[in-house]
Coordinates of C-alpha atoms and ligand atoms in Angstrom, one line a residue:
X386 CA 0.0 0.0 0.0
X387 CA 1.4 3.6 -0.8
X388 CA 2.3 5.3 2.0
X389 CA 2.4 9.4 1.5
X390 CA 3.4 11.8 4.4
X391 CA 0.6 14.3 6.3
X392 CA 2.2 16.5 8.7
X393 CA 4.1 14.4 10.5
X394 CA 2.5 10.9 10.0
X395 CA 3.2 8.4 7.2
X396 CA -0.2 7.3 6.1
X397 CA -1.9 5.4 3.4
X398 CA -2.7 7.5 0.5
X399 CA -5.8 6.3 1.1
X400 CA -6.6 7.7 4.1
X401 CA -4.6 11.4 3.6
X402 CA -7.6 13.8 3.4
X403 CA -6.7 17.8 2.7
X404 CA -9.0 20.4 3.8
X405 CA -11.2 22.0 1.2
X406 CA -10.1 25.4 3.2
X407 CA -6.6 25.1 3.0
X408 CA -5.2 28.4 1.5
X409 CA -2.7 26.4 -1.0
X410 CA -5.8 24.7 -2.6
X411 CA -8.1 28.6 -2.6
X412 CA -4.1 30.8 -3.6
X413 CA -1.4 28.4 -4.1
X414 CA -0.2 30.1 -0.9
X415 CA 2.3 27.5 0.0
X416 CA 6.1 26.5 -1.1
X417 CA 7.6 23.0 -2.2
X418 CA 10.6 20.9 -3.5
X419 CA 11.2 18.0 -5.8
X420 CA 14.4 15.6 -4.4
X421 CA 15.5 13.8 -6.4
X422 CA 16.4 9.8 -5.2
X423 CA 18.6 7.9 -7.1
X424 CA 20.1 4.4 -5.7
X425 CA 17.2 4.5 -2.9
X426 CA 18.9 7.3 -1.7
X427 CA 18.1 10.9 -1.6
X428 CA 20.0 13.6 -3.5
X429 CA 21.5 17.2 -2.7
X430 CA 19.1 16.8 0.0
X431 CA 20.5 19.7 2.4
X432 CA 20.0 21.7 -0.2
X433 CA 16.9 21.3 -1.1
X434 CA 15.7 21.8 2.4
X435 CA 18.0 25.0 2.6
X436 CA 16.0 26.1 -0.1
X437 CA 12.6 25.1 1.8
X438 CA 12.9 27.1 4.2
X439 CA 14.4 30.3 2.6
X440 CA 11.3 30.3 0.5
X441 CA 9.2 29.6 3.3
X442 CA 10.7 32.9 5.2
X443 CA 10.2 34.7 2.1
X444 CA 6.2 34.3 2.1
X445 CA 6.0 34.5 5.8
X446 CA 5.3 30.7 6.3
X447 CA 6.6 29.0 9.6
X448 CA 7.9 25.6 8.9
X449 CA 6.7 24.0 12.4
X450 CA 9.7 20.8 11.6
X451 CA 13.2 20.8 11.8
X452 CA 15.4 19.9 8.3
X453 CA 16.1 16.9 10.2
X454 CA 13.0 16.4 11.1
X455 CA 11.4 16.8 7.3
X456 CA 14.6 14.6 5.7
X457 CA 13.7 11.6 8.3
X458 CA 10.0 11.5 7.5
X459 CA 11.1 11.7 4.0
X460 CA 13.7 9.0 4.2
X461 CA 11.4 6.7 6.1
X462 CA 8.9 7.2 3.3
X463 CA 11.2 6.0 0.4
X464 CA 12.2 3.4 2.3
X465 CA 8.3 2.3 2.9
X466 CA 7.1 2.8 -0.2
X467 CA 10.1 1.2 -1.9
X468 CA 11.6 3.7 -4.6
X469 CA 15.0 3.1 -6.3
X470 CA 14.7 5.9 -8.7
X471 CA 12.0 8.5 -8.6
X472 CA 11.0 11.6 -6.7
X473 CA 9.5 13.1 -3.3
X474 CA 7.5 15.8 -3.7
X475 CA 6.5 18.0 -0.6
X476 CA 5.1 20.9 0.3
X477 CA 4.4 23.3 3.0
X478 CA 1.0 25.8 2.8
X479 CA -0.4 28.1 4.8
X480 CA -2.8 26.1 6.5
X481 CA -6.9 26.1 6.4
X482 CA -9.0 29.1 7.5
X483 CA -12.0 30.5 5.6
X484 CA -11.4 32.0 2.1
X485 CA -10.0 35.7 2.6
X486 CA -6.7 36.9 0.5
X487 CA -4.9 38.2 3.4
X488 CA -3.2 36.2 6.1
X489 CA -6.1 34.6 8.5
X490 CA -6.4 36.3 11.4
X491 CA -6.3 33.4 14.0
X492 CA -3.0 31.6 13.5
X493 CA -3.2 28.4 10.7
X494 CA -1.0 25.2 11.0
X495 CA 1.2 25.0 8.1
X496 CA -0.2 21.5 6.3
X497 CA 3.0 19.6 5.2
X498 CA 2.5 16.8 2.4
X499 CA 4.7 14.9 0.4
X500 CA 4.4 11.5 -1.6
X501 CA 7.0 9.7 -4.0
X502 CA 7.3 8.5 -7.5
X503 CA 9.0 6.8 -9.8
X504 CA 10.5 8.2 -12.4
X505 CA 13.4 6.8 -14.4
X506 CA 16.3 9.1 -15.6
X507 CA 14.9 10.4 -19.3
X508 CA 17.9 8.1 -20.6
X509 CA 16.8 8.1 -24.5
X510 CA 16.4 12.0 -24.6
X511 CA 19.5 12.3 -22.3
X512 CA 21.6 10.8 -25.3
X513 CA 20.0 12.1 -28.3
X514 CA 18.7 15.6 -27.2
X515 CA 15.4 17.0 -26.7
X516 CA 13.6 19.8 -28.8
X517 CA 12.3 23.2 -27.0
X518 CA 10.3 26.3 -27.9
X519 CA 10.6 29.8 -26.6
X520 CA 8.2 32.2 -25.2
X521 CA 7.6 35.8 -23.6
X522 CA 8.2 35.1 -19.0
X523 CA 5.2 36.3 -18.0
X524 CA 5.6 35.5 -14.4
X525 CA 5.4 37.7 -11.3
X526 CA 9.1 39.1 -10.5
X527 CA 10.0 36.8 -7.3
X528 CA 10.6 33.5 -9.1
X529 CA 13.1 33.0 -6.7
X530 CA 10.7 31.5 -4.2
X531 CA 9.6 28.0 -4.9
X532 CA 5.8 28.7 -4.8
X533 CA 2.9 26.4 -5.3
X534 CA 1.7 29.0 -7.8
X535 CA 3.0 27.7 -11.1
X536 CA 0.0 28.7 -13.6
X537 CA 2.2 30.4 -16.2
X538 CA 4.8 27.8 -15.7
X539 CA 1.9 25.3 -16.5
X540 CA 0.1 27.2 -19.5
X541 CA 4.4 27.4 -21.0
X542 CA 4.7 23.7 -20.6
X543 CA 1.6 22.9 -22.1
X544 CA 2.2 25.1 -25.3
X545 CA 5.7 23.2 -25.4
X546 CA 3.6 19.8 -25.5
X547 CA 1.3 21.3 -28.0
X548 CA 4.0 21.4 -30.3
X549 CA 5.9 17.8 -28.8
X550 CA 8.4 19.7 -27.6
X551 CA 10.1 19.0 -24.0
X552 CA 10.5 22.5 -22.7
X553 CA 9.6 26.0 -22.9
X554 CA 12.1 28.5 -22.2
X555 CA 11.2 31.9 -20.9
X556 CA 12.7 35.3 -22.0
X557 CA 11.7 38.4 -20.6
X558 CA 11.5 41.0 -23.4
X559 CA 15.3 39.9 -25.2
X560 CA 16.8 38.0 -22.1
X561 CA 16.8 34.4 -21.4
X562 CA 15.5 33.9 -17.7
X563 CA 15.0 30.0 -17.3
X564 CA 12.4 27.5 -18.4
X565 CA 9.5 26.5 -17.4
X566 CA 10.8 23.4 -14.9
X567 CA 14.4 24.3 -15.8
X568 CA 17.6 25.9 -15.9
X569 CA 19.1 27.6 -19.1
X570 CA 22.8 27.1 -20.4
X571 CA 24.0 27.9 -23.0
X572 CA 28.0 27.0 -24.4
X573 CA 30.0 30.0 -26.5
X574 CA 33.5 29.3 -27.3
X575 CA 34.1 26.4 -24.8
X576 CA 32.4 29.1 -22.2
X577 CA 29.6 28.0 -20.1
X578 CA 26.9 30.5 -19.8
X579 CA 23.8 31.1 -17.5
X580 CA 21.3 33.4 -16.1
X581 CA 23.0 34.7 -12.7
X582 CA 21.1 34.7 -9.3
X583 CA 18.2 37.2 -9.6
X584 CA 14.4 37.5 -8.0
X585 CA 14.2 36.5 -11.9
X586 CA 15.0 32.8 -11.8
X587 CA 15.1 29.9 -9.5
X588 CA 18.4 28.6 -8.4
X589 CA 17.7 25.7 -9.1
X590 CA 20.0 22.2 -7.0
X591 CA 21.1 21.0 -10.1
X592 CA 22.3 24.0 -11.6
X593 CA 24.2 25.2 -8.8
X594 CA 25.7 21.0 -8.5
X595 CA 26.3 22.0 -12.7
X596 CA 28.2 25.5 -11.8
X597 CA 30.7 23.2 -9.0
X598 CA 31.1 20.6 -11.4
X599 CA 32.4 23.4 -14.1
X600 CA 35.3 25.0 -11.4
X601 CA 36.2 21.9 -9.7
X602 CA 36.8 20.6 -13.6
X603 CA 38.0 23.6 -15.0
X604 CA 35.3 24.2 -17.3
X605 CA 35.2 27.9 -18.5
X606 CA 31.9 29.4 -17.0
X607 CA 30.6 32.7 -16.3
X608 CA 26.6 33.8 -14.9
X609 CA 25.2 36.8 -16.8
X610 CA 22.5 37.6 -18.5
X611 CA 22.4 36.5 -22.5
X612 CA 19.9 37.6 -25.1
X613 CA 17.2 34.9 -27.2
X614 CA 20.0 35.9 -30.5
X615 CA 22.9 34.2 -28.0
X616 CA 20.7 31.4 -27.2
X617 CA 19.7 30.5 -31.1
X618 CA 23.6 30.9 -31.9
X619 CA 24.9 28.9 -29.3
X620 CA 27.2 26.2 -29.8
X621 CA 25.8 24.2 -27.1
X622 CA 22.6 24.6 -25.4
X623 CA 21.4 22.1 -22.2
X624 CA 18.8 22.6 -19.4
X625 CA 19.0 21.0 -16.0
X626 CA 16.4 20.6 -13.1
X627 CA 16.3 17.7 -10.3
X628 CA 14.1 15.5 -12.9
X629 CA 15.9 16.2 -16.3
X630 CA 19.7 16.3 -14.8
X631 CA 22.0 17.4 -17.9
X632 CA 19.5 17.6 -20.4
X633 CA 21.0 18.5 -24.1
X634 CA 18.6 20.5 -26.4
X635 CA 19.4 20.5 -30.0
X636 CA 16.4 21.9 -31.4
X637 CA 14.9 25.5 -30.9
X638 CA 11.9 27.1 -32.2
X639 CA 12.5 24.6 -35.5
X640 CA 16.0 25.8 -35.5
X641 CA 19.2 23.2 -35.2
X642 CA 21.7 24.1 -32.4
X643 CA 25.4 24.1 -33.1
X644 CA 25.8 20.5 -35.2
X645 CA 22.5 19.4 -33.8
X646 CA 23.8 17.1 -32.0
X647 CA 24.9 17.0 -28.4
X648 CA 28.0 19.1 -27.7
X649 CA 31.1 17.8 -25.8
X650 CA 31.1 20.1 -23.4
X651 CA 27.6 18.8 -22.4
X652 CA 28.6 15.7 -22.5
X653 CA 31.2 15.7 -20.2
X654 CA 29.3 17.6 -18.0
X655 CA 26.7 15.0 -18.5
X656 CA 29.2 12.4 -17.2
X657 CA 30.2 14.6 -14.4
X658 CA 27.0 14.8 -13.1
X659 CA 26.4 11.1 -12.9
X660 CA 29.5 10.6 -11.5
X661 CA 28.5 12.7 -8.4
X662 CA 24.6 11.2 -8.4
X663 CA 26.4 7.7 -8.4
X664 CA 28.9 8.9 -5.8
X665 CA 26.9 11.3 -3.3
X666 CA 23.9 8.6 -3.4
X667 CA 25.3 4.8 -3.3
X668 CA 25.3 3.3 0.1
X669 CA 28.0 2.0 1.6
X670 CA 27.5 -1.2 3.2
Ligands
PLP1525 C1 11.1 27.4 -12.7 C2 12.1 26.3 -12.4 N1 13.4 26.6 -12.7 C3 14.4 25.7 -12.4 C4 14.1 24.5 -11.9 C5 15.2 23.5 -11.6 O1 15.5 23.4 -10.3 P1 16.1 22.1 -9.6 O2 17.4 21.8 -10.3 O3 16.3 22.4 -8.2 O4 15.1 21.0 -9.9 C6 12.8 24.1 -11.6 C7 12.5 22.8 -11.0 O5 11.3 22.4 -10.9 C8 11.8 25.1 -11.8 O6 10.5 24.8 -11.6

């Protein structure tokens, strides 16, 4: 039986029941994280939770559970419900109180869920390359919190599948931010390139894992801002997020990338990265 996690109890899925009141069901007032787990075991899971609970600050939301706390229940519930590769999902609203936008005035308990999955690693597109679109960023100016509210992120993704596409990166006006469930790199003259640190992107685990992996390896890289004209010239362009690790894209808007192939530089830091997963996440017995 599936067991998911409801505040602090493991349950069955079953039996988990969500108030119809609670604010991230009426606002998407609430904040999550994906972890990834790869050999039973959970990845860059510190910083994941880092990253809980500085978005959690940033939208005023007390996490009422230690990191410790939160990465024991969430070990305990891969162990239960079995997953070798996949995903825990979690996240942290508000709480329940009567529909008004502003915080309730009696104090809510924050509801804290989380189930697993399994999800392979995308090996196929991993090795030949995905294709993406691009579109206009029309989200709110603090994607730096990871917020339940993903509505344009959704609508972008959807347009991407419209047109069987894997991803749908977002410029705003000329500049590349990020995409939709993703981080945007692009490689210029053996130089890796990404969006830096701004209220206009979300840092996400895997790129910052990415960014070590280039200085530890001596891989040219630099964060600044780069145009859509950089991006559709690129020698090299990849995307990386928790589910789609080093993800090469070869197609744009219709429009081949460099050879249209995956580039070397991605490719190594392809292997890199799997190195580390394999490393940081096989037990030692
Ligand atoms: C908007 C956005 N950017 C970037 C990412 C990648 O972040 P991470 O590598 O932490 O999964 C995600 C992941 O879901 C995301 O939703």
């Amino acid at each position: 039986m599936e067991k998911v996690i409801i505040n602090d109890q493991i349950v069955n899925r079953i039996d988990a029941k969500v108030d119809m009141n609670d604010r991230g069901y009426h606002f998407g007032d609430g904040i999550y994280e994906v972890i990834r787990v790869f050999n039973g075991v959970l990845f860059a899971a510190e910083e994941h939770l880092e990253r809980l609970f500085k978005s959690a600050k940033k939208v005023n939301i007390d996490i009422p559970y230690s990191k410790d706390k939160i990465i024991n229940l969430v070990n305990t519930l891969v162990e239960l419900n079995d997953v070798e590769t996949g995903i825990v999902y979690f996240q942290i609203t508000r709480g329940s109180a009567i529909r008004t936008h502003e915080f309730p005035t009696s104090k809510t308990e924050p509801v804290f869920t989380a189930f697993t999955a399994n999800v392979e690693v995308p090996e196929k597109e991993l090795e030949k390359g995905v294709e993406v679109i691009t579109t206009e960023d029309v989200r709110w100016l603090r994607c730096e919190i990871k917020s339940l509210n993903l509505l344009p992120n959704v609508l972008a993704k959807q347009e991407a599948a419209e047109k069987n596409c894997y991803e749908a990166i977002f410029h705003r006006d000329e500049i590349v931010t990020e995409a939709s469930s993703s981080n945007v790199f692009i490689v210029k003259n053996g130089v890796v390139i990404t969006h830096p640190v701004t209220s206009q992107i979300l840092n996400g685990i895997t790129r910052q894992v990415v960014l070590n992996l280039c200085e530890e390896n001596s891989i040219r890289f630099t964060k600044k801002k780069y145009s859509v004209l950089d991006l559709m010239t690129a020698d090299e362009v990849f995307i990386t997020s928790t589910t789609a690790d080093v993800m090469p894209v070869i197609k744009i808007d219709n429009t081949v990338i460099g050879t249209g192939a995956p580039g070397s530089v991605t490719r190594n830091l392809q292997s890199l990265f799997r190195e580390k997963a394999n490393k940081d996440t096989k037990l030692v017995v």
